[in-house]
Short mmCIF file of C-alpha atoms in Angstrom, two decimals:
data_model
loop_
_atom_site.label_atom_id
_atom_site.label_comp_id
_atom_site.label_asym_id
_atom_site.label_seq_id
_atom_site.Cartn_x
_atom_site.Cartn_y
_atom_site.Cartn_z
CA MET A 1 17.97 17.26 -11.46
CA PHE A 2 20.37 16.16 -9.18
CA ASN A 3 19.34 18.73 -6.75
CA PHE A 4 15.42 17.11 -7.36
CA MET A 5 17.44 13.23 -5.94
CA LYS A 6 18.85 14.69 -2.97
CA LEU A 7 15.34 16.46 -1.79
CA VAL A 8 14.41 13.45 -2.10
CA GLN A 9 16.94 11.21 -0.99
CA ASN A 10 16.71 14.17 2.16
CA GLU A 11 12.87 13.22 3.07
CA ASN A 12 14.32 8.38 3.02
CA MET A 13 16.56 9.92 5.54
CA LYS A 14 14.09 10.65 7.51
CA ILE A 15 11.52 7.70 6.95
CA TYR A 16 15.05 5.86 7.79
CA ARG A 17 16.01 7.75 11.19
CA ARG A 18 12.52 7.40 12.37
CA PRO A 19 13.50 3.95 15.16
CA ARG A 20 9.46 3.23 14.17
CA THR A 21 10.56 2.18 10.99
CA TYR A 22 12.83 -0.59 11.96
CA VAL A 23 10.39 -1.47 14.43
CA MET A 24 7.42 -1.24 12.37
CA LEU A 25 9.88 -3.45 9.29
CA GLY A 26 10.43 -6.36 12.75
CA LEU A 27 6.87 -6.79 13.38
CA LEU A 28 6.32 -7.46 9.14
CA LEU A 29 8.40 -10.52 9.77
CA ALA A 30 8.17 -11.49 12.94
CA LEU A 31 4.72 -12.20 11.56
CA ILE A 32 5.74 -13.85 8.28
CA ALA A 33 8.05 -15.96 10.76
CA ALA A 34 6.20 -17.30 13.66
CA ILE A 35 2.77 -18.24 11.07
CA SER A 36 5.96 -20.39 8.70
CA ILE A 37 6.83 -21.75 12.26
CA ILE A 38 3.41 -22.77 14.01
CA GLY A 39 2.41 -24.32 10.04
CA TYR A 40 5.74 -26.10 9.88
CA PHE A 41 5.56 -28.17 13.73
CA VAL A 42 1.39 -28.26 13.55
CA ASP A 43 1.99 -29.75 10.67
CA ASP A 44 2.39 -33.20 10.91
CA ASN A 45 0.50 -34.97 8.12
CA HIS A 46 2.81 -32.30 6.13
CA THR A 47 0.04 -31.27 4.07
CA ALA A 48 1.37 -27.58 3.92
CA SER A 49 3.65 -26.93 0.61
CA ALA A 50 5.51 -24.08 0.68
CA TRP A 51 4.01 -21.89 -2.23
CA SER A 52 0.64 -22.08 0.22
CA MET A 53 1.91 -21.09 3.40
CA ILE A 54 3.65 -17.84 0.90
CA MET A 55 0.66 -17.12 -0.49
CA THR A 56 -1.66 -17.27 2.72
CA GLU A 57 0.99 -14.82 4.54
CA VAL A 58 1.57 -12.79 1.71
CA MET A 59 -1.91 -12.50 1.68
CA ILE A 60 -1.97 -11.39 5.36
CA SER A 61 1.06 -9.28 5.04
CA TYR A 62 -0.21 -7.01 2.56
CA MET A 63 -1.99 -4.90 5.11
CA LEU A 64 -0.24 -5.23 7.64
CA VAL A 65 2.22 -3.23 5.18
CA THR A 66 -0.74 -1.01 3.93
CA VAL A 67 -1.56 -0.07 7.09
CA PHE A 68 2.21 0.63 7.74
CA THR A 69 2.53 3.06 5.26
CA ILE A 70 -0.86 4.55 5.94
CA ILE A 71 1.10 5.91 8.99
CA ILE A 72 4.69 6.75 7.12
CA ALA A 73 2.89 8.77 4.11
CA SER A 74 0.12 10.70 7.08
CA SER A 75 3.48 11.37 9.38
CA SER A 76 5.40 12.65 6.84
CA VAL A 77 4.16 16.11 6.34
CA ALA A 78 1.74 16.58 9.20
CA ASP A 79 5.08 15.80 11.11
CA GLU A 80 6.92 19.52 9.91
CA PHE A 81 3.94 21.44 10.40
CA THR A 82 3.77 19.82 13.82
CA SER A 83 7.27 20.25 14.36
CA GLY A 84 8.16 24.30 12.38
CA THR A 85 10.04 22.10 10.45
CA ILE A 86 8.47 23.16 6.84
CA LYS A 87 9.87 27.14 7.32
CA LEU A 88 12.78 25.29 6.52
CA LEU A 89 12.18 23.60 3.89
CA LEU A 90 10.23 26.75 2.14
CA ILE A 91 12.88 28.80 2.29
CA ARG A 92 15.67 27.16 0.91
CA PRO A 93 15.37 27.87 -3.42
CA TRP A 94 13.27 24.84 -3.79
CA THR A 95 9.31 24.73 -5.62
CA ARG A 96 5.96 24.06 -3.38
CA SER A 97 5.85 21.16 -5.46
CA LYS A 98 9.45 19.80 -5.49
CA VAL A 99 9.02 19.17 -1.63
CA LEU A 100 5.56 17.75 -1.25
CA LEU A 101 6.86 15.48 -4.27
CA SER A 102 9.84 14.26 -3.03
CA LYS A 103 7.59 13.66 -0.08
CA TYR A 104 4.85 11.20 -2.31
CA ILE A 105 8.12 9.79 -4.04
CA ALA A 106 9.27 8.97 -0.72
CA VAL A 107 6.67 7.51 0.92
CA LEU A 108 6.24 5.18 -2.44
CA LEU A 109 9.11 3.37 -2.28
CA TYR A 110 9.12 3.31 1.45
CA ALA A 111 6.06 0.73 0.39
CA LEU A 112 8.14 -0.96 -1.90
CA GLY A 113 11.27 -1.75 0.02
CA MET A 114 8.36 -2.70 2.23
CA VAL A 115 6.56 -5.06 -0.93
CA VAL A 116 9.98 -6.75 -1.74
CA VAL A 117 11.74 -7.39 1.16
CA MET A 118 8.44 -9.02 2.47
CA LEU A 119 7.61 -10.83 -0.71
CA VAL A 120 12.12 -11.64 -0.33
CA PHE A 121 11.83 -13.23 3.25
CA THR A 122 8.22 -14.57 2.78
CA VAL A 123 9.52 -16.65 -0.28
CA ILE A 124 12.36 -17.53 1.35
CA LEU A 125 11.96 -18.00 4.91
CA ASN A 126 9.64 -21.18 3.19
CA MET A 127 11.73 -22.57 1.01
CA ILE A 128 13.94 -23.60 4.37
CA LEU A 129 11.17 -24.90 5.98
CA PHE A 130 8.94 -26.78 3.36
CA GLY A 131 11.35 -27.79 0.01
CA TYR A 132 10.42 -25.72 -2.73
CA THR A 133 7.15 -27.87 -5.01
CA ASN A 134 6.26 -27.21 -8.74
CA GLU A 135 3.14 -26.91 -8.42
CA THR A 136 0.31 -24.64 -10.05
CA ALA A 137 -1.74 -22.41 -9.30
CA SER A 138 -4.64 -24.01 -9.77
CA GLU A 139 -3.46 -26.51 -7.09
CA VAL A 140 -2.60 -23.25 -4.87
CA ILE A 141 -5.10 -21.21 -4.72
CA SER A 142 -7.90 -22.19 -7.66
CA PRO A 143 -8.71 -24.66 -9.90
CA LEU A 144 -9.89 -21.72 -12.54
CA VAL A 145 -6.95 -19.92 -12.14
CA SER A 146 -3.93 -21.35 -13.88
CA GLY A 147 -0.54 -20.87 -14.56
CA SER A 148 2.41 -21.64 -12.33
CA VAL A 149 2.39 -20.17 -8.72
CA MET A 150 5.14 -17.99 -8.64
CA ALA A 151 3.09 -16.12 -11.81
CA TYR A 152 -0.42 -15.54 -10.30
CA LEU A 153 2.53 -14.49 -7.45
CA LEU A 154 3.72 -11.20 -9.19
CA LYS A 155 0.13 -10.52 -10.26
CA TYR A 156 -1.89 -10.54 -6.87
CA SER A 157 1.90 -8.00 -5.83
CA PHE A 158 1.28 -6.39 -8.42
CA LEU A 159 -1.95 -5.85 -8.05
CA LYS A 160 -1.88 -4.82 -4.37
CA TYR A 161 0.98 -2.11 -5.28
CA VAL A 162 -1.50 -0.13 -7.28
CA SER A 163 -4.64 -0.95 -4.52
CA LEU A 164 -1.39 0.59 -1.83
CA VAL A 165 -0.49 2.81 -4.00
CA VAL A 166 -4.19 4.41 -4.49
CA THR A 167 -4.31 4.00 -0.65
CA THR A 168 -1.69 5.93 0.20
CA THR A 169 -1.72 9.16 -2.02
CA LEU A 170 -4.98 9.53 0.20
CA ALA A 171 -3.86 9.44 3.61
CA PHE A 172 -1.06 11.39 1.60
CA MET A 173 -3.95 13.35 0.43
CA LEU A 174 -5.39 13.98 4.62
CA ALA A 175 -2.31 14.54 5.51
CA THR A 176 -1.42 17.54 3.04
CA VAL A 177 -5.24 19.32 3.44
CA SER A 178 -5.76 18.42 7.46
CA ARG A 179 -2.01 18.34 8.64
CA SER A 180 -2.71 16.45 11.68
CA GLY A 181 -1.08 12.64 10.96
CA ALA A 182 -3.30 11.44 13.25
CA LEU A 183 -6.76 12.58 12.27
CA ALA A 184 -5.41 11.07 8.78
CA ILE A 185 -4.14 8.02 10.43
CA GLY A 186 -7.38 7.42 12.17
CA LEU A 187 -9.65 8.62 9.02
CA SER A 188 -7.56 6.37 6.57
CA LEU A 189 -7.59 3.47 8.69
CA PHE A 190 -11.52 4.10 9.23
CA LEU A 191 -12.23 4.12 5.79
CA ILE A 192 -10.28 0.68 4.57
CA LEU A 193 -10.56 -1.40 7.47
CA GLY A 194 -13.80 -0.31 8.52
CA VAL A 195 -15.90 1.21 5.42
CA ASN A 196 -13.89 -2.13 2.83
CA SER A 197 -15.31 -4.51 5.00
CA PHE A 198 -18.75 -3.50 3.51
CA SER A 199 -17.16 -3.26 0.43
CA PRO A 200 -19.72 -6.85 -1.12
CA LEU A 201 -22.51 -4.87 1.07
CA LEU A 202 -22.09 -1.51 -1.36
CA ALA A 203 -21.36 -4.15 -4.25
CA SER A 204 -24.86 -5.27 -3.68
CA LEU A 205 -26.68 -2.41 -4.28
CA LYS A 206 -29.04 -1.63 -7.20
CA TYR A 207 -27.46 2.10 -8.63
CA LYS A 208 -25.72 2.98 -11.36
CA TRP A 209 -23.99 5.50 -9.11
CA ALA A 210 -22.33 2.11 -7.50
CA ASP A 211 -20.44 1.30 -9.96
CA TYR A 212 -18.03 4.58 -9.33
CA ILE A 213 -17.45 3.65 -5.79
CA LEU A 214 -13.56 3.77 -4.53
CA PHE A 215 -13.72 1.08 -2.19
CA ILE A 216 -15.26 -1.29 -4.35
CA HIS A 217 -12.28 -1.59 -6.97
CA LEU A 218 -9.69 -1.15 -4.69
CA ASP A 219 -8.66 -5.18 -4.80
CA LEU A 220 -8.18 -5.75 -8.02
CA THR A 221 -6.49 -8.80 -7.00
CA GLN A 222 -10.81 -9.75 -7.73
CA TYR A 223 -10.18 -10.43 -11.12
CA LEU A 224 -7.38 -12.90 -11.62
CA ASN A 225 -10.17 -15.70 -10.03
CA ASP A 226 -12.55 -13.85 -12.23
CA THR A 227 -14.67 -13.31 -9.01
CA PRO A 228 -14.86 -9.81 -9.51
CA MET A 229 -17.89 -8.04 -6.94
CA ARG A 230 -19.52 -5.80 -9.41
CA ASP A 231 -21.06 -7.74 -12.60
CA GLY A 232 -20.40 -6.10 -16.05
CA THR A 233 -17.51 -4.40 -14.21
CA THR A 234 -13.50 -5.15 -15.49
CA LEU A 235 -9.96 -4.63 -14.51
CA GLY A 236 -9.58 -2.61 -16.76
CA PHE A 237 -13.20 -0.62 -15.50
CA SER A 238 -11.89 -0.45 -12.69
CA VAL A 239 -8.35 0.59 -13.09
CA LEU A 240 -9.75 3.74 -14.50
CA VAL A 241 -11.92 4.20 -11.95
CA LEU A 242 -8.77 4.37 -9.75
CA ALA A 243 -7.38 6.75 -11.69
CA ILE A 244 -10.08 8.16 -12.21
CA TYR A 245 -9.87 8.49 -7.54
CA TYR A 246 -6.30 8.83 -7.66
CA ALA A 247 -5.67 12.48 -9.81
CA ILE A 248 -8.13 13.90 -7.59
CA PHE A 249 -5.89 12.71 -4.31
CA VAL A 250 -3.30 14.39 -5.90
CA GLY A 251 -4.48 17.19 -7.20
CA LEU A 252 -6.58 18.46 -3.84
CA ALA A 253 -3.16 17.88 -2.08
CA TRP A 254 -1.02 19.91 -4.29
CA TYR A 255 -3.34 22.72 -4.59
CA VAL A 256 -3.80 23.20 -0.67
CA PHE A 257 -0.38 22.39 -0.23
CA LYS A 258 0.92 25.05 -2.74
CA LYS A 259 -2.83 27.79 -1.99
CA ARG A 260 -1.61 27.55 2.34
CA ASP A 261 0.12 29.54 3.91
CA VAL A 262 2.33 26.93 5.23
CA ALA A 263 5.21 28.72 5.79
CA ALA A 264 2.86 30.85 9.20
#
């Protein structure tokens, strides 16, 4: 176990040793700061609250975190093939499964770290600028939502992270199968940003098989407001569909990586 954790640590070092990691984090925080500061100075009537700004920025930031995580996930495996360092990994006393798992865990930890930093920075910055207000979720989000805004934010962030894990796994699988970071990034972004834009259209299909389309279930936050894209679907059903796709993505990535002559 200790040796495996060292392997995960090594993969984390590869991620955080690269300047692009900090550039992406800087872009994320700069975007959040810009929205908050602009909102503070243009809100002459003081209609904006800290919580409304926080929810708006978190919704926007999650899309950016998804894009950045796709880039990291796609390059994690593909860059090893491009540089030829995959051979050095495989001559060490670690199985291929452990090598791939360490990369996968490092990517998920990166995604989690980005989400945590984003949430903490957003909350603190807006509380400083706009001050704390004791608002409910029904006042900030929708009359259909009850409870505190903080509880809603935590639920929203958790459900978004579940979707982020599935999306990251898809990009990781594509990079492992294709051994091309550019192809994996391009295809992942096309599927997530392009095809996902047509989710409402896909959800309107009158066929039973449409219940199992991945993109209809990726946004689990639709159930927070009790507004599912497709009639009859529930949070549990969407989680089950995502779990099936997740198992397929993981299984395919590990099968290809173990069978392919990666050291050639």
